[in-house]
mmCIF file with all atom_site columns, C-alpha atoms in Angstrom:
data_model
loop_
_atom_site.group_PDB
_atom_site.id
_atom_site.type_symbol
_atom_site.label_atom_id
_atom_site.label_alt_id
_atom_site.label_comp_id
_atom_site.label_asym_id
_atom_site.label_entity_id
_atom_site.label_seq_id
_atom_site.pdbx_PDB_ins_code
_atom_site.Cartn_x
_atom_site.Cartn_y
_atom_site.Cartn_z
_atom_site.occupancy
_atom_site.B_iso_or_equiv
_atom_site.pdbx_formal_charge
_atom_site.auth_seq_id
_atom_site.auth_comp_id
_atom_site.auth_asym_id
_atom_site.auth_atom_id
_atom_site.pdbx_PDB_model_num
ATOM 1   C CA . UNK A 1 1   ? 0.000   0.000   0.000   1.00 0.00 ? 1   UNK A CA 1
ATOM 2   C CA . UNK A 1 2   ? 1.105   3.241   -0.878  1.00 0.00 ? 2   UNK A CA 1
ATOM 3   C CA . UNK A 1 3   ? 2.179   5.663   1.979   1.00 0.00 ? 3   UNK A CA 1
ATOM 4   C CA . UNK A 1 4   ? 1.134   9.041   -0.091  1.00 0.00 ? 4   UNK A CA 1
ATOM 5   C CA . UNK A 1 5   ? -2.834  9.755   -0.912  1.00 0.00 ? 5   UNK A CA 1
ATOM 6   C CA . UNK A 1 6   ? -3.839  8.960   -4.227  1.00 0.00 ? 6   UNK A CA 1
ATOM 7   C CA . UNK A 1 7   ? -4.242  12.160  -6.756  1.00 0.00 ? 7   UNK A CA 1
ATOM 8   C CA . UNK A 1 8   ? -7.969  13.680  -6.732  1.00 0.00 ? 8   UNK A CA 1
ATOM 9   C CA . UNK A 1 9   ? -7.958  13.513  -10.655 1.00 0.00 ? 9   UNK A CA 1
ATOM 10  C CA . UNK A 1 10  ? -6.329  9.687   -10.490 1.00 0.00 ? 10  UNK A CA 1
ATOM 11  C CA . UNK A 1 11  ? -8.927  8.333   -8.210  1.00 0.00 ? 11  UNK A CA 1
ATOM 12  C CA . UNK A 1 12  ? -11.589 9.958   -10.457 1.00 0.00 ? 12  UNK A CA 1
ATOM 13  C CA . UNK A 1 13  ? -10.137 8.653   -13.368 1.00 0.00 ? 13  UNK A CA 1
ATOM 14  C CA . UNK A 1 14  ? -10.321 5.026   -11.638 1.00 0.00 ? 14  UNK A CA 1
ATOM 15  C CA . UNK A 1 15  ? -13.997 5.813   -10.442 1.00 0.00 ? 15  UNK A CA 1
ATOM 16  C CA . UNK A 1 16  ? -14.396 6.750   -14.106 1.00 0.00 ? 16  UNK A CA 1
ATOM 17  C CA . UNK A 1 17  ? -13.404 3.556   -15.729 1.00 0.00 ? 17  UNK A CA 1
ATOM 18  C CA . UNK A 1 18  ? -14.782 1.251   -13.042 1.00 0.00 ? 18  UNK A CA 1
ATOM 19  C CA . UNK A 1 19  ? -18.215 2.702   -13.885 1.00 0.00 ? 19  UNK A CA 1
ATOM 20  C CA . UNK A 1 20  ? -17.527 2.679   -17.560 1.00 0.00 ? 20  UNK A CA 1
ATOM 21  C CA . UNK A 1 21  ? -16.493 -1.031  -17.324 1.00 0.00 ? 21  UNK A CA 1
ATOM 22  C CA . UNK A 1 22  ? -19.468 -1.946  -15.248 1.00 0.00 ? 22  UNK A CA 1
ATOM 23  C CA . UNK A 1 23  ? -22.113 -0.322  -17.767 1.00 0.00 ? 23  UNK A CA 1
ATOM 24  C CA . UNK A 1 24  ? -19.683 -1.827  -20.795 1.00 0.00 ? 24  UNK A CA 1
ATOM 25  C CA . UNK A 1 25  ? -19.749 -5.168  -19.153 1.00 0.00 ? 25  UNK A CA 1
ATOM 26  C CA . UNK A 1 26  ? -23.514 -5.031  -18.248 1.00 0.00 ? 26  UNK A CA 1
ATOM 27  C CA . UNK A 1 27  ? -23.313 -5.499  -14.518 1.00 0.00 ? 27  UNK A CA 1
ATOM 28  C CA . UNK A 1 28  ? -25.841 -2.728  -14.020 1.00 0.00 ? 28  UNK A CA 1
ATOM 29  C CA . UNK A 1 29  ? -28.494 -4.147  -15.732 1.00 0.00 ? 29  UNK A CA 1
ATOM 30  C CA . UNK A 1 30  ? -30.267 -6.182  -12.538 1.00 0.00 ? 30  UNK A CA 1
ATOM 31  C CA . UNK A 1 31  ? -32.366 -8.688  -14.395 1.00 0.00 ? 31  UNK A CA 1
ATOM 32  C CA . UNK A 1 32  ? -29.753 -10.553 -16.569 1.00 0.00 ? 32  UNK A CA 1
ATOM 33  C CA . UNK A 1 33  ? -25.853 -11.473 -17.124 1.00 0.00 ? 33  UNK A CA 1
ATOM 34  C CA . UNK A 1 34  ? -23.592 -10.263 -18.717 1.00 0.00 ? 34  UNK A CA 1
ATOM 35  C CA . UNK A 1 35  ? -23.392 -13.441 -20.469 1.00 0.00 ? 35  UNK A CA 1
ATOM 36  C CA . UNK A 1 36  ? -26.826 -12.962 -21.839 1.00 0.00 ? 36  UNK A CA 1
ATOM 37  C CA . UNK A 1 37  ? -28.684 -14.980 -19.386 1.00 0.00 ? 37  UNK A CA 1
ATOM 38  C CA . UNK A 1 38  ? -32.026 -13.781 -18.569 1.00 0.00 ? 38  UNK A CA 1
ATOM 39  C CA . UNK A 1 39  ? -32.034 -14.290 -14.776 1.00 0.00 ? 39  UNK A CA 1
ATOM 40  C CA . UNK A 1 40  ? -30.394 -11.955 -12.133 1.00 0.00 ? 40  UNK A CA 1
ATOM 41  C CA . UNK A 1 41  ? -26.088 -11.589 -11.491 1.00 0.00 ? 41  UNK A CA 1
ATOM 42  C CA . UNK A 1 42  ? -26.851 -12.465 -8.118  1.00 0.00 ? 42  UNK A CA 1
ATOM 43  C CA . UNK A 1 43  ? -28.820 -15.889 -8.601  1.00 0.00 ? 43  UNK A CA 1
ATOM 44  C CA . UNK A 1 44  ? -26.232 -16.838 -11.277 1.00 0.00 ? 44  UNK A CA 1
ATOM 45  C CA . UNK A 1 45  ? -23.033 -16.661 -9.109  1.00 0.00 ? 45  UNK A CA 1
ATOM 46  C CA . UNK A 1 46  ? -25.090 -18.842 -6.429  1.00 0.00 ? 46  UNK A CA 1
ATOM 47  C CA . UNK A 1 47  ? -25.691 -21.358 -9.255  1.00 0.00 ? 47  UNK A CA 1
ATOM 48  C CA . UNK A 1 48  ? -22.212 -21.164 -10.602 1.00 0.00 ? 48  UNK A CA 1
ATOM 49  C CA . UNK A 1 49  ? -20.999 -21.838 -6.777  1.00 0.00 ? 49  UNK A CA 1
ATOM 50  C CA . UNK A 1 50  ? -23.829 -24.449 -5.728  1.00 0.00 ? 50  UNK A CA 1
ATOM 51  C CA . UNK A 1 51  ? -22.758 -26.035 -9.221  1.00 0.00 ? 51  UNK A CA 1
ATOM 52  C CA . UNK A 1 52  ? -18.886 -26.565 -8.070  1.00 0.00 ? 52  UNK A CA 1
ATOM 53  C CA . UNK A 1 53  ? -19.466 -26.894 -4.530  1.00 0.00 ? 53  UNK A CA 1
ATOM 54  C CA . UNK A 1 54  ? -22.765 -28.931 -3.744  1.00 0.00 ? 54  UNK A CA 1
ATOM 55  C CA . UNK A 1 55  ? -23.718 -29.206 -1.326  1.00 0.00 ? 55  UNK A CA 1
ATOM 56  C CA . UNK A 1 56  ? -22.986 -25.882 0.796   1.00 0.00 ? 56  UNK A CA 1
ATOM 57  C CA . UNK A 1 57  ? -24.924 -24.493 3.727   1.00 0.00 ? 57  UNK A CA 1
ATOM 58  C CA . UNK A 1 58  ? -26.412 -20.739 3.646   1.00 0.00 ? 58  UNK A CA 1
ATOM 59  C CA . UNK A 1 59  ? -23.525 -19.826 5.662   1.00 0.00 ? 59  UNK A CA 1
ATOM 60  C CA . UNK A 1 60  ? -20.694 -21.077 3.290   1.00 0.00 ? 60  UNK A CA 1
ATOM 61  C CA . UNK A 1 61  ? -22.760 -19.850 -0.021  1.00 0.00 ? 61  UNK A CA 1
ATOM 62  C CA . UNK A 1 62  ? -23.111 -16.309 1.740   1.00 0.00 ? 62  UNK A CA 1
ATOM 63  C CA . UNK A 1 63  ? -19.136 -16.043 2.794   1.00 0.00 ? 63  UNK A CA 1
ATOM 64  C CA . UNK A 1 64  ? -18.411 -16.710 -0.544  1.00 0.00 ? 64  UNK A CA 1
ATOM 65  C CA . UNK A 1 65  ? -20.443 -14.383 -2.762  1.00 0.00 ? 65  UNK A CA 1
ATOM 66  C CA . UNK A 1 66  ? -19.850 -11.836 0.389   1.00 0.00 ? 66  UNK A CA 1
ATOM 67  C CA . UNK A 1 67  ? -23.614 -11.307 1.120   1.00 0.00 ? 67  UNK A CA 1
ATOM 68  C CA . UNK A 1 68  ? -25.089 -10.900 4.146   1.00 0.00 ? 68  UNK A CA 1
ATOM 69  C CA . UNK A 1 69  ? -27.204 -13.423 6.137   1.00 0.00 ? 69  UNK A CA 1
ATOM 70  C CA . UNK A 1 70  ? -30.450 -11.973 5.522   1.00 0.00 ? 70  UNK A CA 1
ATOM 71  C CA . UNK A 1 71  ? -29.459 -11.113 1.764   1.00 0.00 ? 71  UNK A CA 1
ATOM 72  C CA . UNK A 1 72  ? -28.381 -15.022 1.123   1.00 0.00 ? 72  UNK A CA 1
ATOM 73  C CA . UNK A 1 73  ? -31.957 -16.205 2.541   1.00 0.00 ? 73  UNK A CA 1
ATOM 74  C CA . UNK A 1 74  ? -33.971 -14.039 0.168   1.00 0.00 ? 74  UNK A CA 1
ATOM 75  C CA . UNK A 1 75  ? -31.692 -15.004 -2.945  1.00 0.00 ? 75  UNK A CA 1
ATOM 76  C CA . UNK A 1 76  ? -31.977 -18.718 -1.753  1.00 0.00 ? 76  UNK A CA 1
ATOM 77  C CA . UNK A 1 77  ? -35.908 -18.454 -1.523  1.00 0.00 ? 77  UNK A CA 1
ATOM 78  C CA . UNK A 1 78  ? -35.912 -17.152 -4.796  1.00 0.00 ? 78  UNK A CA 1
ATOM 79  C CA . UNK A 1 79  ? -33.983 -19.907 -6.324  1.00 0.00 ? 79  UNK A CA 1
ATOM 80  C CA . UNK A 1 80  ? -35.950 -22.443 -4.092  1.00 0.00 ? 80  UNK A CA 1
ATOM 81  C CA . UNK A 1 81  ? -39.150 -20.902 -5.945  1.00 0.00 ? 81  UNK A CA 1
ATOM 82  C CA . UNK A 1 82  ? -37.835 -21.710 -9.148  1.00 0.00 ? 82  UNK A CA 1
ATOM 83  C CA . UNK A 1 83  ? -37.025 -24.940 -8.778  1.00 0.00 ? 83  UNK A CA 1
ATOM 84  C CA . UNK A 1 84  ? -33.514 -24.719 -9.052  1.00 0.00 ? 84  UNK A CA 1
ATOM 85  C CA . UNK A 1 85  ? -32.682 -25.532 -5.371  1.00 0.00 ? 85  UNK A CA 1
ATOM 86  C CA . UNK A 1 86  ? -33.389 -27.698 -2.938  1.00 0.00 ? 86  UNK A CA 1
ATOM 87  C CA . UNK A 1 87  ? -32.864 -27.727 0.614   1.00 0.00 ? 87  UNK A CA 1
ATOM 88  C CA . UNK A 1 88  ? -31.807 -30.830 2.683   1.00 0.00 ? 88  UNK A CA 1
ATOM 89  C CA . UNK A 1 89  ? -31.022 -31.663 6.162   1.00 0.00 ? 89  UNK A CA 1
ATOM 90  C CA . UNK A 1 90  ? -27.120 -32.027 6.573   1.00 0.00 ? 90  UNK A CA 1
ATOM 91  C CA . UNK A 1 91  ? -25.673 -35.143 6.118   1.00 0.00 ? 91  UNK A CA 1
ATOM 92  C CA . UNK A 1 92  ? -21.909 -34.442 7.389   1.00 0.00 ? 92  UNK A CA 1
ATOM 93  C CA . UNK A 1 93  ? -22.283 -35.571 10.582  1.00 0.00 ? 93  UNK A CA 1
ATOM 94  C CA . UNK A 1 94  ? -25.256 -32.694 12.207  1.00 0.00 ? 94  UNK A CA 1
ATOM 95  C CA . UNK A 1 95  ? -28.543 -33.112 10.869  1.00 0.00 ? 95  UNK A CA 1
ATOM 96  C CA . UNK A 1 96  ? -29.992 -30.098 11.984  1.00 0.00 ? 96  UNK A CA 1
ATOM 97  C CA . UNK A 1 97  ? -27.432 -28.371 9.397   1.00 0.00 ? 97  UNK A CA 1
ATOM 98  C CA . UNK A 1 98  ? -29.596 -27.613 6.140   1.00 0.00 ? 98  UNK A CA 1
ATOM 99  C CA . UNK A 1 99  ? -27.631 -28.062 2.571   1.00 0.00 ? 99  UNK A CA 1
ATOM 100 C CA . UNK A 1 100 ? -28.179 -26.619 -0.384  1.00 0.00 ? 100 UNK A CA 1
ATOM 101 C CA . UNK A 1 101 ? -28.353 -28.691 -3.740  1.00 0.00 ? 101 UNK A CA 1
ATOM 102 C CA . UNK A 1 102 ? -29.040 -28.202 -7.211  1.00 0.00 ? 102 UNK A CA 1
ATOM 103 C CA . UNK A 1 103 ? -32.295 -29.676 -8.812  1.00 0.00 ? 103 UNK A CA 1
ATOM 104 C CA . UNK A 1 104 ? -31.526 -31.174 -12.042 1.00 0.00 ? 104 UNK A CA 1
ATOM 105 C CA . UNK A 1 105 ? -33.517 -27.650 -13.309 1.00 0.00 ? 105 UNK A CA 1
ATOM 106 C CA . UNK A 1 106 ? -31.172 -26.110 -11.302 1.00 0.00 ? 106 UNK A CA 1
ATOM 107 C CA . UNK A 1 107 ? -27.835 -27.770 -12.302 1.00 0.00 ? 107 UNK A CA 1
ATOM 108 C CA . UNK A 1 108 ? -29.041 -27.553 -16.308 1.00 0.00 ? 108 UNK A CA 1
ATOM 109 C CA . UNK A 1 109 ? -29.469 -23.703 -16.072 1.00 0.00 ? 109 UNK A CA 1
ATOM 110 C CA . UNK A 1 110 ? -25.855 -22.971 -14.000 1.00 0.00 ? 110 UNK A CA 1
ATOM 111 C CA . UNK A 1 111 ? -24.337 -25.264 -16.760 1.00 0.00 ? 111 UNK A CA 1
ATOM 112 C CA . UNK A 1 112 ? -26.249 -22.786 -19.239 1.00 0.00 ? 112 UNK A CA 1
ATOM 113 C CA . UNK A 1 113 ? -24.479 -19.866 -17.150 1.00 0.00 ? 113 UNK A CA 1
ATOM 114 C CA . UNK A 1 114 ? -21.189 -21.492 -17.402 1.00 0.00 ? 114 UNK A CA 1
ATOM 115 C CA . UNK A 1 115 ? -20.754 -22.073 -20.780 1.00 0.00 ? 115 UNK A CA 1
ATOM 116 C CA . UNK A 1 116 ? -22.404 -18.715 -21.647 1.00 0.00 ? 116 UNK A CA 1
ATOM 117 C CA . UNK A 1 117 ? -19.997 -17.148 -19.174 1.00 0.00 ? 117 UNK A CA 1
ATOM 118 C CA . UNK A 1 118 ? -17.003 -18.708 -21.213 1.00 0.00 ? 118 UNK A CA 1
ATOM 119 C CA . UNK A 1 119 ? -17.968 -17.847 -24.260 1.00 0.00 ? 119 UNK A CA 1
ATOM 120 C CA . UNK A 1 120 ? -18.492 -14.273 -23.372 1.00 0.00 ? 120 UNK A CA 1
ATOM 121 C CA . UNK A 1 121 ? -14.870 -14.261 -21.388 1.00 0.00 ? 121 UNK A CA 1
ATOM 122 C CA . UNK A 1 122 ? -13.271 -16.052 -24.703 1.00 0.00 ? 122 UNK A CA 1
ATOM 123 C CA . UNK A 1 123 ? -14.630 -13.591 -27.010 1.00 0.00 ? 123 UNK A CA 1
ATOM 124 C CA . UNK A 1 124 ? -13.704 -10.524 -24.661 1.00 0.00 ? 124 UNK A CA 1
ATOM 125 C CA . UNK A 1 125 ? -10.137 -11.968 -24.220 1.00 0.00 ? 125 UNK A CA 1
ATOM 126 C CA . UNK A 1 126 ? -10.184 -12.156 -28.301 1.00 0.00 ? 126 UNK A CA 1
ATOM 127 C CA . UNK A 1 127 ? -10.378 -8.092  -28.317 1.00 0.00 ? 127 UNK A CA 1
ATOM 128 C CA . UNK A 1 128 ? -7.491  -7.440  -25.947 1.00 0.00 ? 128 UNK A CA 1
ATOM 129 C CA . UNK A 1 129 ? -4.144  -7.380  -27.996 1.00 0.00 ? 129 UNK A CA 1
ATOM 130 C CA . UNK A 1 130 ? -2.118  -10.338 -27.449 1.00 0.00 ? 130 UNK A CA 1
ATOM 131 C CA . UNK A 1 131 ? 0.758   -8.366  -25.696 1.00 0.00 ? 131 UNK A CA 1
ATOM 132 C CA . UNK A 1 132 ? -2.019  -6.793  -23.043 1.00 0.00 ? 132 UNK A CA 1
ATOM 133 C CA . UNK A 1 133 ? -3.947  -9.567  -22.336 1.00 0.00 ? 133 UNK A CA 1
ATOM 134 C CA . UNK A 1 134 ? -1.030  -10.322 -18.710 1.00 0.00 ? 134 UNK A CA 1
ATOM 135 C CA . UNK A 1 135 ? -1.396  -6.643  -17.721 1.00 0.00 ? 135 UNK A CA 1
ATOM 136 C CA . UNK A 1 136 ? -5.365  -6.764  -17.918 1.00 0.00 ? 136 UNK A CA 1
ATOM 137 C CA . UNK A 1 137 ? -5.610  -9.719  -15.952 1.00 0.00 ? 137 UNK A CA 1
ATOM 138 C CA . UNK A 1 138 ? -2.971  -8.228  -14.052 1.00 0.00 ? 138 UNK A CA 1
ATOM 139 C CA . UNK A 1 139 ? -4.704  -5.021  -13.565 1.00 0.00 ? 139 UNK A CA 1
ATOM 140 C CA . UNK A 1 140 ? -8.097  -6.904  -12.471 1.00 0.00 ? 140 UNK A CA 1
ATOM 141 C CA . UNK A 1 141 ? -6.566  -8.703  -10.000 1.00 0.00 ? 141 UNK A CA 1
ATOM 142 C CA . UNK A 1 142 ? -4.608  -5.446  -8.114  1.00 0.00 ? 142 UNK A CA 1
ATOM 143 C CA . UNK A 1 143 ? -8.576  -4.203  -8.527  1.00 0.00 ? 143 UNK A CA 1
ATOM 144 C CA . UNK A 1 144 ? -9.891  -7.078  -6.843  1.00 0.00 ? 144 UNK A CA 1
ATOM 145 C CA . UNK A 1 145 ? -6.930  -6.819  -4.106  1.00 0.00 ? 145 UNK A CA 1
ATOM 146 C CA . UNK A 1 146 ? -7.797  -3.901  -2.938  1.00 0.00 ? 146 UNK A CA 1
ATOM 147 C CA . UNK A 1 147 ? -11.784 -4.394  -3.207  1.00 0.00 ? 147 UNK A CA 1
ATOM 148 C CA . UNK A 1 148 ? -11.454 -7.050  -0.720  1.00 0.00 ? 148 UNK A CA 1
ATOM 149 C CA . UNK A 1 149 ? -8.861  -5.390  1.494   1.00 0.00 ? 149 UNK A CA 1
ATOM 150 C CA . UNK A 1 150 ? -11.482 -2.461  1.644   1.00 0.00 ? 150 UNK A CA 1
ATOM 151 C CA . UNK A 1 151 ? -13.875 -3.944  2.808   1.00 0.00 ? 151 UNK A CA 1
#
């Protein structure tokens, strides 16, 4: 971490281009991906990480999308709703623990999400010059850094 203060006109310049990238990218638009799929950001990163970790408790899916308790039981409901999740009584030893698992619904939609999410990240990566691609992963992981440090 650097010991001076940023510059006024750097850190607006980085507020600039973080908003830029979030409108280019389509992360402001609530009600799909930026893959193209037509359900919410939130209840496709809960898919994607029910999909590689099933099954998870509330607790574990909330820690690691970094949503709150309250936030995590709503988005949970929601995908409960729509039959993409299913809740179970813990089988790891404390049956009172409730797990979360995919319904074949469910685990055919966060594929869906996956591959759509590759295809979009292969494309993007297509239109960044060869010789930048290391600095713009670079640069998004220094972002990401200091996004968790902040918070």
């Amino acid at each position: 971490m650097s010991s001076q203060p940023p510059d006024r006109a750097d850190v607006e310049r980085l507020q600039d281009s973080v908003v830029a990238f979030v409108r280019a990218f389509g992360l402001h638009q609530p009600d799909s991906t930026p893959c193209g799929q037509s359900i919410p950001v939130s209840q496709a990163h809960a898919l994607t990480e029910l999909a590689a970790r099933q099954p998870i408790n509330q607790s574990e899916l909330g820690s690691t999308l970094r949503l709150s308790k309250s936030t995590v039981s709503r988005l949970v409901g929601q995908l409960e709703r729509r039959g993409w999740v299913e809740r179970l009584r813990g089988t790891a030893g404390d049956g009172r623990m409730v797990e979360l698992r995919l319904t074949p619904d469910g685990e055919r939609l966060a594929s869906a999400v996956a591959i759509a999410r590759r295809q979009r990240m292969e494309s993007l990566f297509e239109r960044i010059p060869e010789a930048r691609r290391c600095a713009a992963l670079q640069a998004l992981s220094i972002l990401t850094e200091a996004a968790t440090n902040d918070r």
